[in-house]
Coordinates of C-alpha atoms in Angstrom, one line a residue:
Chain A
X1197 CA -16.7 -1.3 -3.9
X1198 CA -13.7 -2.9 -3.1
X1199 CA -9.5 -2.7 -2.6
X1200 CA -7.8 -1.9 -5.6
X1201 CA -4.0 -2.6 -3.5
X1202 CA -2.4 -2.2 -0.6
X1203 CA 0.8 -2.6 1.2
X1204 CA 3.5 -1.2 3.8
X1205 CA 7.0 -2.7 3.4
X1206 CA 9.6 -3.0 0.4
X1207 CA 7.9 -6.8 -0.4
X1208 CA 5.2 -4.6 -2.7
X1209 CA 7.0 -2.7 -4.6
X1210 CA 9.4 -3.5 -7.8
X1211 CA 12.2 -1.0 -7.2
X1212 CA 15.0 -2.4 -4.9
X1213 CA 15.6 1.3 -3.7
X1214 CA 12.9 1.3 -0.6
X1215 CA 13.9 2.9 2.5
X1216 CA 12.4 0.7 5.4
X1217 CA 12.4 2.6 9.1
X1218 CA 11.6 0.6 12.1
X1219 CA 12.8 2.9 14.9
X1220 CA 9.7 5.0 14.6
X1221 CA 7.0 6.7 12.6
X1222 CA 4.3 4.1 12.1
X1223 CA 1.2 2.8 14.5
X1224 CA 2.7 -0.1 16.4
X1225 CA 0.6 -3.0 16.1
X1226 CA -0.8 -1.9 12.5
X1227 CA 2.8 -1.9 10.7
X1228 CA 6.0 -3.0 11.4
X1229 CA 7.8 -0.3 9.3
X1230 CA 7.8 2.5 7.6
X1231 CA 9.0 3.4 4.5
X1232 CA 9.8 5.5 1.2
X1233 CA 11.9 5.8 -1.9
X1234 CA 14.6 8.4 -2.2
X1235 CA 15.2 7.8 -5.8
X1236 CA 10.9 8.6 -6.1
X1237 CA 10.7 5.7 -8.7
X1238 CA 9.4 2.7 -6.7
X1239 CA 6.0 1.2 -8.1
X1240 CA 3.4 -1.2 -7.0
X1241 CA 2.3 -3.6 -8.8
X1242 CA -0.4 -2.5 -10.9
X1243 CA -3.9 -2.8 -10.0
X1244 CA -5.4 -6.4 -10.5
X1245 CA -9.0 -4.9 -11.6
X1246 CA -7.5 -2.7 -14.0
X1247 CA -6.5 1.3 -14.4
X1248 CA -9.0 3.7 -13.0
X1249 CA -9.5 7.4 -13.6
X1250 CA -11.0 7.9 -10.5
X1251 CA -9.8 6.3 -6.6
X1252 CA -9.1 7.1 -3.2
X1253 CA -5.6 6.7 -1.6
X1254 CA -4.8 6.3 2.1
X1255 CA -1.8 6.2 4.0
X1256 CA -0.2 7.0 7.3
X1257 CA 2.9 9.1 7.8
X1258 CA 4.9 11.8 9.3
X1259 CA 6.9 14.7 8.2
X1260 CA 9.9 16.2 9.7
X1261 CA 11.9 17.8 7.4
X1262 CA 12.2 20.9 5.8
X1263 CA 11.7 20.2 2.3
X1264 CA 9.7 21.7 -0.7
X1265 CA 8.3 21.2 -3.9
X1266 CA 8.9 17.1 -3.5
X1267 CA 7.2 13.6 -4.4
X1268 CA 6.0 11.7 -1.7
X1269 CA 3.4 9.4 -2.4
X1270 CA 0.9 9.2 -5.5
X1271 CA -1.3 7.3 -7.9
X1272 CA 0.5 6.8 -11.3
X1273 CA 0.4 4.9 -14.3
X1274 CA 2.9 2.0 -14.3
X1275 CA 4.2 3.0 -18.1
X1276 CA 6.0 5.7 -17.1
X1277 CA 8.4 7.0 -14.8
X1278 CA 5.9 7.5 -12.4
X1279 CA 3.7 10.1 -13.8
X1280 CA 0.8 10.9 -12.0
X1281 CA -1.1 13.0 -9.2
X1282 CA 1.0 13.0 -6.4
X1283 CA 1.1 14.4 -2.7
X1284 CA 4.0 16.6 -1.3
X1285 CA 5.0 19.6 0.7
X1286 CA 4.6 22.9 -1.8
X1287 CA 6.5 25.6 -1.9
X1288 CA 6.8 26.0 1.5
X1289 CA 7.6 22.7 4.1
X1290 CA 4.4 23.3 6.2
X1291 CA 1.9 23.3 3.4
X1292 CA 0.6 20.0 2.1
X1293 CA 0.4 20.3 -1.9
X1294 CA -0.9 18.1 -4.6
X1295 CA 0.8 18.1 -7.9
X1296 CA 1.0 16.5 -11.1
X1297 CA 4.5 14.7 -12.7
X1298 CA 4.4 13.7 -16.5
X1299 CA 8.4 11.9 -15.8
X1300 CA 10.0 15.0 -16.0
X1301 CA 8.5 17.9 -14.3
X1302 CA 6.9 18.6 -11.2
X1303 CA 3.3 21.3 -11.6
X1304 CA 2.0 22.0 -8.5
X1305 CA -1.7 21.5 -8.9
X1306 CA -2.8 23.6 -5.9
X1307 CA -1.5 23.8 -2.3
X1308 CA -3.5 24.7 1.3
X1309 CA -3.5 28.2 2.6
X1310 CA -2.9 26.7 5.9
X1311 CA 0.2 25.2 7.7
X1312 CA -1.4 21.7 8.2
X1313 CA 2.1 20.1 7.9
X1314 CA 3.4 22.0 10.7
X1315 CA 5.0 25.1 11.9
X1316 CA 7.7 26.8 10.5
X1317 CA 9.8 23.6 9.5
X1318 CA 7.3 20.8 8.7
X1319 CA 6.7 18.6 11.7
X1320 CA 3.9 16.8 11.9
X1321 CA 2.7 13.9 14.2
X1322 CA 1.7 10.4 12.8
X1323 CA -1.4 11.2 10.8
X1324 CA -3.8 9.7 8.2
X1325 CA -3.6 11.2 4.5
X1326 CA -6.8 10.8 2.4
X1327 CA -6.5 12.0 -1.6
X1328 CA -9.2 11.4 -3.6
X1329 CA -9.0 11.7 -7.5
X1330 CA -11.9 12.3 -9.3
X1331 CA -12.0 11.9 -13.2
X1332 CA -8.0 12.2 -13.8
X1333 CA -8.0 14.0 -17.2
X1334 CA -8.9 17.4 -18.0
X1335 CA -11.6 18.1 -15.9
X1336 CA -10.7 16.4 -12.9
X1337 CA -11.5 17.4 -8.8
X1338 CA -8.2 16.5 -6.4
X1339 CA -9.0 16.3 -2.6
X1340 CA -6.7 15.8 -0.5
X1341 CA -7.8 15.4 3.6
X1342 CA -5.6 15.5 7.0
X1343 CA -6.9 13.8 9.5
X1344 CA -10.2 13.5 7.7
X1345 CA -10.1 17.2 7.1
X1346 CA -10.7 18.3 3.7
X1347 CA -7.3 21.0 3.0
X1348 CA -7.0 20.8 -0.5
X1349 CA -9.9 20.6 -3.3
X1350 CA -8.5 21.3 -6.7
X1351 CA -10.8 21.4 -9.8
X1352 CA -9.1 21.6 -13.2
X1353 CA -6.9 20.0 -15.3
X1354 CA -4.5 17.0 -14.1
X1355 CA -3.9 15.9 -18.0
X1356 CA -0.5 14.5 -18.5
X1357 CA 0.7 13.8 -21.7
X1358 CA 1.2 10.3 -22.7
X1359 CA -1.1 8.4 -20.5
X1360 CA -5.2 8.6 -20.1
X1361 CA -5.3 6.3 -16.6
X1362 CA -3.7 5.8 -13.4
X1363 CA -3.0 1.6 -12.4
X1364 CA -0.4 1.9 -9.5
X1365 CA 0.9 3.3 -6.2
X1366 CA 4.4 5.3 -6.6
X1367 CA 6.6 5.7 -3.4
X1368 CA 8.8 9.0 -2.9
X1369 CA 10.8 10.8 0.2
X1370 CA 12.3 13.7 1.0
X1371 CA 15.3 15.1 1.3
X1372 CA 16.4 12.6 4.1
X1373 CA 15.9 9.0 5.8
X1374 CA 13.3 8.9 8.4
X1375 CA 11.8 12.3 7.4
X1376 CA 9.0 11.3 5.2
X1377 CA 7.7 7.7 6.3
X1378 CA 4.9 6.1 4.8
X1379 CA 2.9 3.2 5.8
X1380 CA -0.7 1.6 5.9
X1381 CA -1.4 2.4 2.1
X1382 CA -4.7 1.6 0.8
X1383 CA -5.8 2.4 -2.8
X1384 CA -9.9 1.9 -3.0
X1385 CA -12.8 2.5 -5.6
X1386 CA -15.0 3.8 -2.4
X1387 CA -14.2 6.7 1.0
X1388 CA -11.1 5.8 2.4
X1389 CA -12.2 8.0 5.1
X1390 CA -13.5 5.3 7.5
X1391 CA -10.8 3.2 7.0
X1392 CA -8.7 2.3 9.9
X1393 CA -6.1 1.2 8.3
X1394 CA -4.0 -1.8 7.0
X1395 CA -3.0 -4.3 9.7
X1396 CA 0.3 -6.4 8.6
X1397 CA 0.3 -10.0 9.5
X1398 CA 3.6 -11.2 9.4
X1399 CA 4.6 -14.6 9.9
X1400 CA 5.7 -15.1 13.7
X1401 CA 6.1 -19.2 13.7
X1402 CA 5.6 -22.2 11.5
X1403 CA 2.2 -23.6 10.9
X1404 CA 0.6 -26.3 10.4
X1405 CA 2.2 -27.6 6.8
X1406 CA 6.1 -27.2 6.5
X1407 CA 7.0 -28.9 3.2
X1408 CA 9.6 -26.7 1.3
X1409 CA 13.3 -26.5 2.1
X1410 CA 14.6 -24.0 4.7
X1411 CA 11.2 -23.8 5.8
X1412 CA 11.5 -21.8 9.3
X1413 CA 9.3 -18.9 9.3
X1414 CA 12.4 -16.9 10.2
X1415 CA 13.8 -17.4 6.8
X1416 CA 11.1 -15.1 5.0
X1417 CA 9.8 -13.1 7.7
X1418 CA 12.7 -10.0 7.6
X1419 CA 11.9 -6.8 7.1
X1420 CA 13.9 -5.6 4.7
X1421 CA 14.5 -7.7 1.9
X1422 CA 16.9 -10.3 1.6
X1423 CA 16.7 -12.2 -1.6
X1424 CA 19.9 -14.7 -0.5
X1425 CA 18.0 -16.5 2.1
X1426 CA 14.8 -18.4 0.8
X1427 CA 12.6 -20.8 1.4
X1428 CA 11.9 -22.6 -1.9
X1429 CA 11.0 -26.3 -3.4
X1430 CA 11.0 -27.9 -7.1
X1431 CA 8.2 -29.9 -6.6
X1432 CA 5.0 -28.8 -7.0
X1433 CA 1.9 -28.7 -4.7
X1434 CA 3.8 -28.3 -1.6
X1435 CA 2.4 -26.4 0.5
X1436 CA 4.3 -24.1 3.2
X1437 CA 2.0 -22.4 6.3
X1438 CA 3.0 -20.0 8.7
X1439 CA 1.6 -18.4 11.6
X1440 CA 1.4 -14.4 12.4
X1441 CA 1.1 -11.9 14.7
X1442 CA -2.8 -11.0 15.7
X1443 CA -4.8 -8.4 15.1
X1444 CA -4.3 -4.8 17.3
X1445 CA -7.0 -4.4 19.7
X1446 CA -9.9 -1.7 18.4
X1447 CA -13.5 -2.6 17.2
X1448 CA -13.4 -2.8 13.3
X1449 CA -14.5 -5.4 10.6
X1450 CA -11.9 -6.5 8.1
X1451 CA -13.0 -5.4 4.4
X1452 CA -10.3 -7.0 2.5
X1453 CA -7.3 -9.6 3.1
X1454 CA -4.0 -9.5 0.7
X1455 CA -1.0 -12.2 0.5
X1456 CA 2.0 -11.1 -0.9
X1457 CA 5.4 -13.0 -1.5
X1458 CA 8.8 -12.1 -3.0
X1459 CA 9.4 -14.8 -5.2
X1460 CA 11.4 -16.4 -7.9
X1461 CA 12.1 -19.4 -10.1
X1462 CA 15.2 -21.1 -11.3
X1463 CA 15.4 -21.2 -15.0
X1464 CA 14.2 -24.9 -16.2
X1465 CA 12.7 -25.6 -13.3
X1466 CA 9.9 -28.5 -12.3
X1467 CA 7.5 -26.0 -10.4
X1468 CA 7.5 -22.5 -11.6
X1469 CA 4.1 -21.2 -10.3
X1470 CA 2.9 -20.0 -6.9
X1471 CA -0.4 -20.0 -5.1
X1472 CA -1.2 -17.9 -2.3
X1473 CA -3.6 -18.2 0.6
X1474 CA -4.2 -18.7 4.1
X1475 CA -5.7 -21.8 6.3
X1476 CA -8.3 -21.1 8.9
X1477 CA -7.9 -21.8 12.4
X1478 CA -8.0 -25.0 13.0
X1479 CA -6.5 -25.8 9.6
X1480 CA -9.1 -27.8 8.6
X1481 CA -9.1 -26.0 5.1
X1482 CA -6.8 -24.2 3.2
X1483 CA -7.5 -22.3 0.1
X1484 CA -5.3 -20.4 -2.5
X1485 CA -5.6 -18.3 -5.5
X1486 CA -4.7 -18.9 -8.8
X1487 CA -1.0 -19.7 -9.9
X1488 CA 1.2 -17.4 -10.9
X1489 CA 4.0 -17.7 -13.2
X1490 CA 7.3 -16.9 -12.0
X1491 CA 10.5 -15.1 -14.0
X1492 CA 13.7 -16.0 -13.1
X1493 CA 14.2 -12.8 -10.6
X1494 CA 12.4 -12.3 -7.3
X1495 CA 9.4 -9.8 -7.8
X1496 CA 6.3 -9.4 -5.8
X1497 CA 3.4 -11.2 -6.2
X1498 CA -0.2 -10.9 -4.9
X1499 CA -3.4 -12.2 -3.9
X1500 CA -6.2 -10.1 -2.9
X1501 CA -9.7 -11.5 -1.0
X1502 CA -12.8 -9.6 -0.2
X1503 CA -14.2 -12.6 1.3
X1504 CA -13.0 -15.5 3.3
X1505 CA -12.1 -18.7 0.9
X1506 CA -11.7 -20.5 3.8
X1507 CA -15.6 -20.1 5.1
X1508 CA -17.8 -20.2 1.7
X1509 CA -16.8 -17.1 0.7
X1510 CA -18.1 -15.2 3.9
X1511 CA -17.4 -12.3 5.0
X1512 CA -14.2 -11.5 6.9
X1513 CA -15.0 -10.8 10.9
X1514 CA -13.2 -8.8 13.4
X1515 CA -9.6 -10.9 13.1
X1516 CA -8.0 -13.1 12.0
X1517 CA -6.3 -14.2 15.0
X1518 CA -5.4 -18.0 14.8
X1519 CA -5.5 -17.9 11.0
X1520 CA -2.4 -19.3 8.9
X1521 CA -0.7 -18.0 5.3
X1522 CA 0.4 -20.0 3.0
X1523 CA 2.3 -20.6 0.1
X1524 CA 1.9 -23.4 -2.4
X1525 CA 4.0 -24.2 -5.2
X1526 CA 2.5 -24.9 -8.9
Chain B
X447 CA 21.2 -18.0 3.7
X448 CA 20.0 -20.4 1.2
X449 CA 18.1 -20.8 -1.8
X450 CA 17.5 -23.5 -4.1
X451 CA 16.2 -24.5 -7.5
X452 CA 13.0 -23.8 -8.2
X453 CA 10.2 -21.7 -6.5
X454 CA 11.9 -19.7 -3.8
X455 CA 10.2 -16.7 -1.8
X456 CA 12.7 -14.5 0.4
X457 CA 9.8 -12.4 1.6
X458 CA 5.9 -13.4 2.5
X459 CA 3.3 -11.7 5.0
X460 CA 0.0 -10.7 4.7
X461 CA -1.9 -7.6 5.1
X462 CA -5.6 -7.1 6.4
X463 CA -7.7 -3.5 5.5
X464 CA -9.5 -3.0 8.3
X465 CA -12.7 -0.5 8.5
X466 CA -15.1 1.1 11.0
X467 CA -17.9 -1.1 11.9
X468 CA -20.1 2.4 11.8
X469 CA -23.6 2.6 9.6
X470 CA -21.6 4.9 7.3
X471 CA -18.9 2.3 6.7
X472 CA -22.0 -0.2 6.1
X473 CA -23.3 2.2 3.7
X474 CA -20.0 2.3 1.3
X475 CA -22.2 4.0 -1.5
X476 CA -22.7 7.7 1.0
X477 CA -19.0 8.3 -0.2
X478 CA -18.7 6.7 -3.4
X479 CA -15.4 7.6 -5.6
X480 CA -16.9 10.3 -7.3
X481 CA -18.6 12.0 -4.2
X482 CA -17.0 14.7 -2.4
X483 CA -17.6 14.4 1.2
X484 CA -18.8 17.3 3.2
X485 CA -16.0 18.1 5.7
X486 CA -14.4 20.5 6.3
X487 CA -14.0 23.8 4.5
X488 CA -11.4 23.8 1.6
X489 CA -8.7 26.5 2.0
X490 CA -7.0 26.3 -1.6
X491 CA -4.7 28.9 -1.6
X492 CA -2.5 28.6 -5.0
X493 CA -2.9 27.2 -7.9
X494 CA -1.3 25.2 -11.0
X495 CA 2.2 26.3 -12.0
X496 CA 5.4 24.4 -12.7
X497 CA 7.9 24.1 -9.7
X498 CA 11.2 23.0 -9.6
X499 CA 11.4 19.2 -10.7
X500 CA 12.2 16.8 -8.0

């Protein structure tokens, strides 16, 4: 049972097109932002364990807009122009709808009998979405839940042509900015229904270890993306550590810890690899994932841990308050 | 704004899932990703037809 991805801001996905929203629309303390993809063609990267047939998705958002028949958010295979099961408004704003999108056209798969997306014109409050696909093919069951309320269970077909698996989150909108934000996305092989959330831990001062070049925290710490302003070094095993924000106060147990950067190398470069990890909190270890290999234009990259590298490979506790990332050139 | 040859990284945070300390959330396998949990009633209304592409 574990996290097959997650994210929140425009630093995990590949399009450039994200839509990031900070005046509103997310749980403060959780996120920082909010966002989606007018242009409904932003990806994650795939899944690090591999494409699945069957997985749960979570996510936090709110709807005010009066807009049908759209892509919002969805599970979809990385191949394609985002084809996949995705979630939506129907054929009316107020009714949540699950559909399928093989790149070209939108099926609705089925839709609630209910309003659950508000009345009249869609408006709905900051909520938690749960979809759960089961067995994407041609005998597959689609549930979708509000506020851990089942509204939609689909049983049928959700065969698209072209592609047997699903291996990545894709982002949509609607019709307008700030109408259709999404944050706290989770994609897991378990119930996302107990999940509280995702809790963003962006850097909020330097740590311990500041060996790269335009090292202030400040410099990779934005919001939205700015790939002129780096911090970067051509030597490797430098290590760069920063500080972050703690935890929101709530009783919960951390199940899983990602590390994402937006990185790049220089053509012809002496390091050209990047590690990824965290220190503990009184920096007396560090530890990393593997290298990756970095092309010549920024791109995300990730490291996921269901266990603390820092502690033996123990279990994560309630925080991670006092804890440091870090990045380390290879 | 800067950057320089080579690794560079304009962006970098992490992320932590967090989960209920509850004896369900203990129990992972009582909604596995093949089970459908018992909550509340379905009210699927219509069903599969194509609808104007996005």
């Amino acid at each position: 049972m574990s996290i097959l991805w997650c994210g929140g801001e425009d630093v995990d996905f590949t399009a450039p097109s994200i839509i990031t929203v900070t005046n509103g629309g997310f749980r403060t303390g959780f996120a920082r932002c909010s966002i989606s993809c007018s242009t409904r063609n932003a990806k994650s990267l795939p899944f690090a364990s591999g494409p699945v047939t069957s997985a749960w998705l979570t996510w936090y958002s709110f709807f005010n807009a009066n807009d049908t028949n759209l892509r919002f958010i969805g599970l979809v295979n990385s191949a394609t122009a985002n084809s996949g099961i995705w979630f939506g408004p129907g054929t009316q704003s107020n009714k949540a709808a699950i559909f399928k999108y093989d790149g070209t056209t939108l099926t609705l798969l089925a839709q609630e009998g209910g309003t659950s997306l508000g009345p009249i014109i869609a408006t709905i409050g900051l909520t938690k979405f749960d979809l759960q696909i089961i067995n994407f093919g041609s005998s597959s069951i689609v549930n979708l839940f509000i506020g851990g309320a089942l509204v939609i269970s689909y049983s049928g077909s959700t065969a698209i042509s072209g592609i047997s698996n699903l291996d990545c989150v894709g982002l949509g909108a609607g019709s307008g900015v700030n109408n259709t934000a999404m944050s706290e996305i989770i994609v897991a092989d378990e119930s996302t229904l107990g999940f509280q959330g995702l809790v963003t831990m962006a850097p909020n001062g330097n740590g311990a270890s500041q060996q790269w070049s335009n090292p202030g925290y400040t410099n990779v710490n934005p919001t939205t993306v700015n790939d002129a302003n780096s911090t970067y070094t051509n030597a490797t095993g430098q290590d760069e550590q920063l500080t972050t924000n703690n935890m929101p106060t709530g009783i919960f147990q951390i199940k899983a810890v990602k590390v994402v950067a937006r990185a790049a190398a220089t053509s012809g470069a002496t390091a050209t690899g990047l590690k990824l990890g965290f220190n503990n909190t009184n920096n007396s270890v560090a530890a990393e994932g593997s290298a990756h290999t970095l092309g010549s234009g920024f791109s995300p990259v990730e490291e996921y841990f269901a266990t603390d590298p820092t502690n033996g490979g123990a279990a994560f506790g309630a925080n991670l308050n006092g804890y440091q990332i870090e990045l380390r050139s290879a | 704004m800067s950057t320089g040859t080579g690794v560079n990284v304009s962006k970098f945070l992490g992320y932590a899932v967090v989960i209920d300390t509850s004896p369900r959330q203990a129990e992972p396998n009582k909604a596995d990703v093949n089970e459908i949990p018992q909550e509340a009633g379905s009210n699927t209304a219509e069903k599969s037809r194509e609808v104007s592409s996005d």
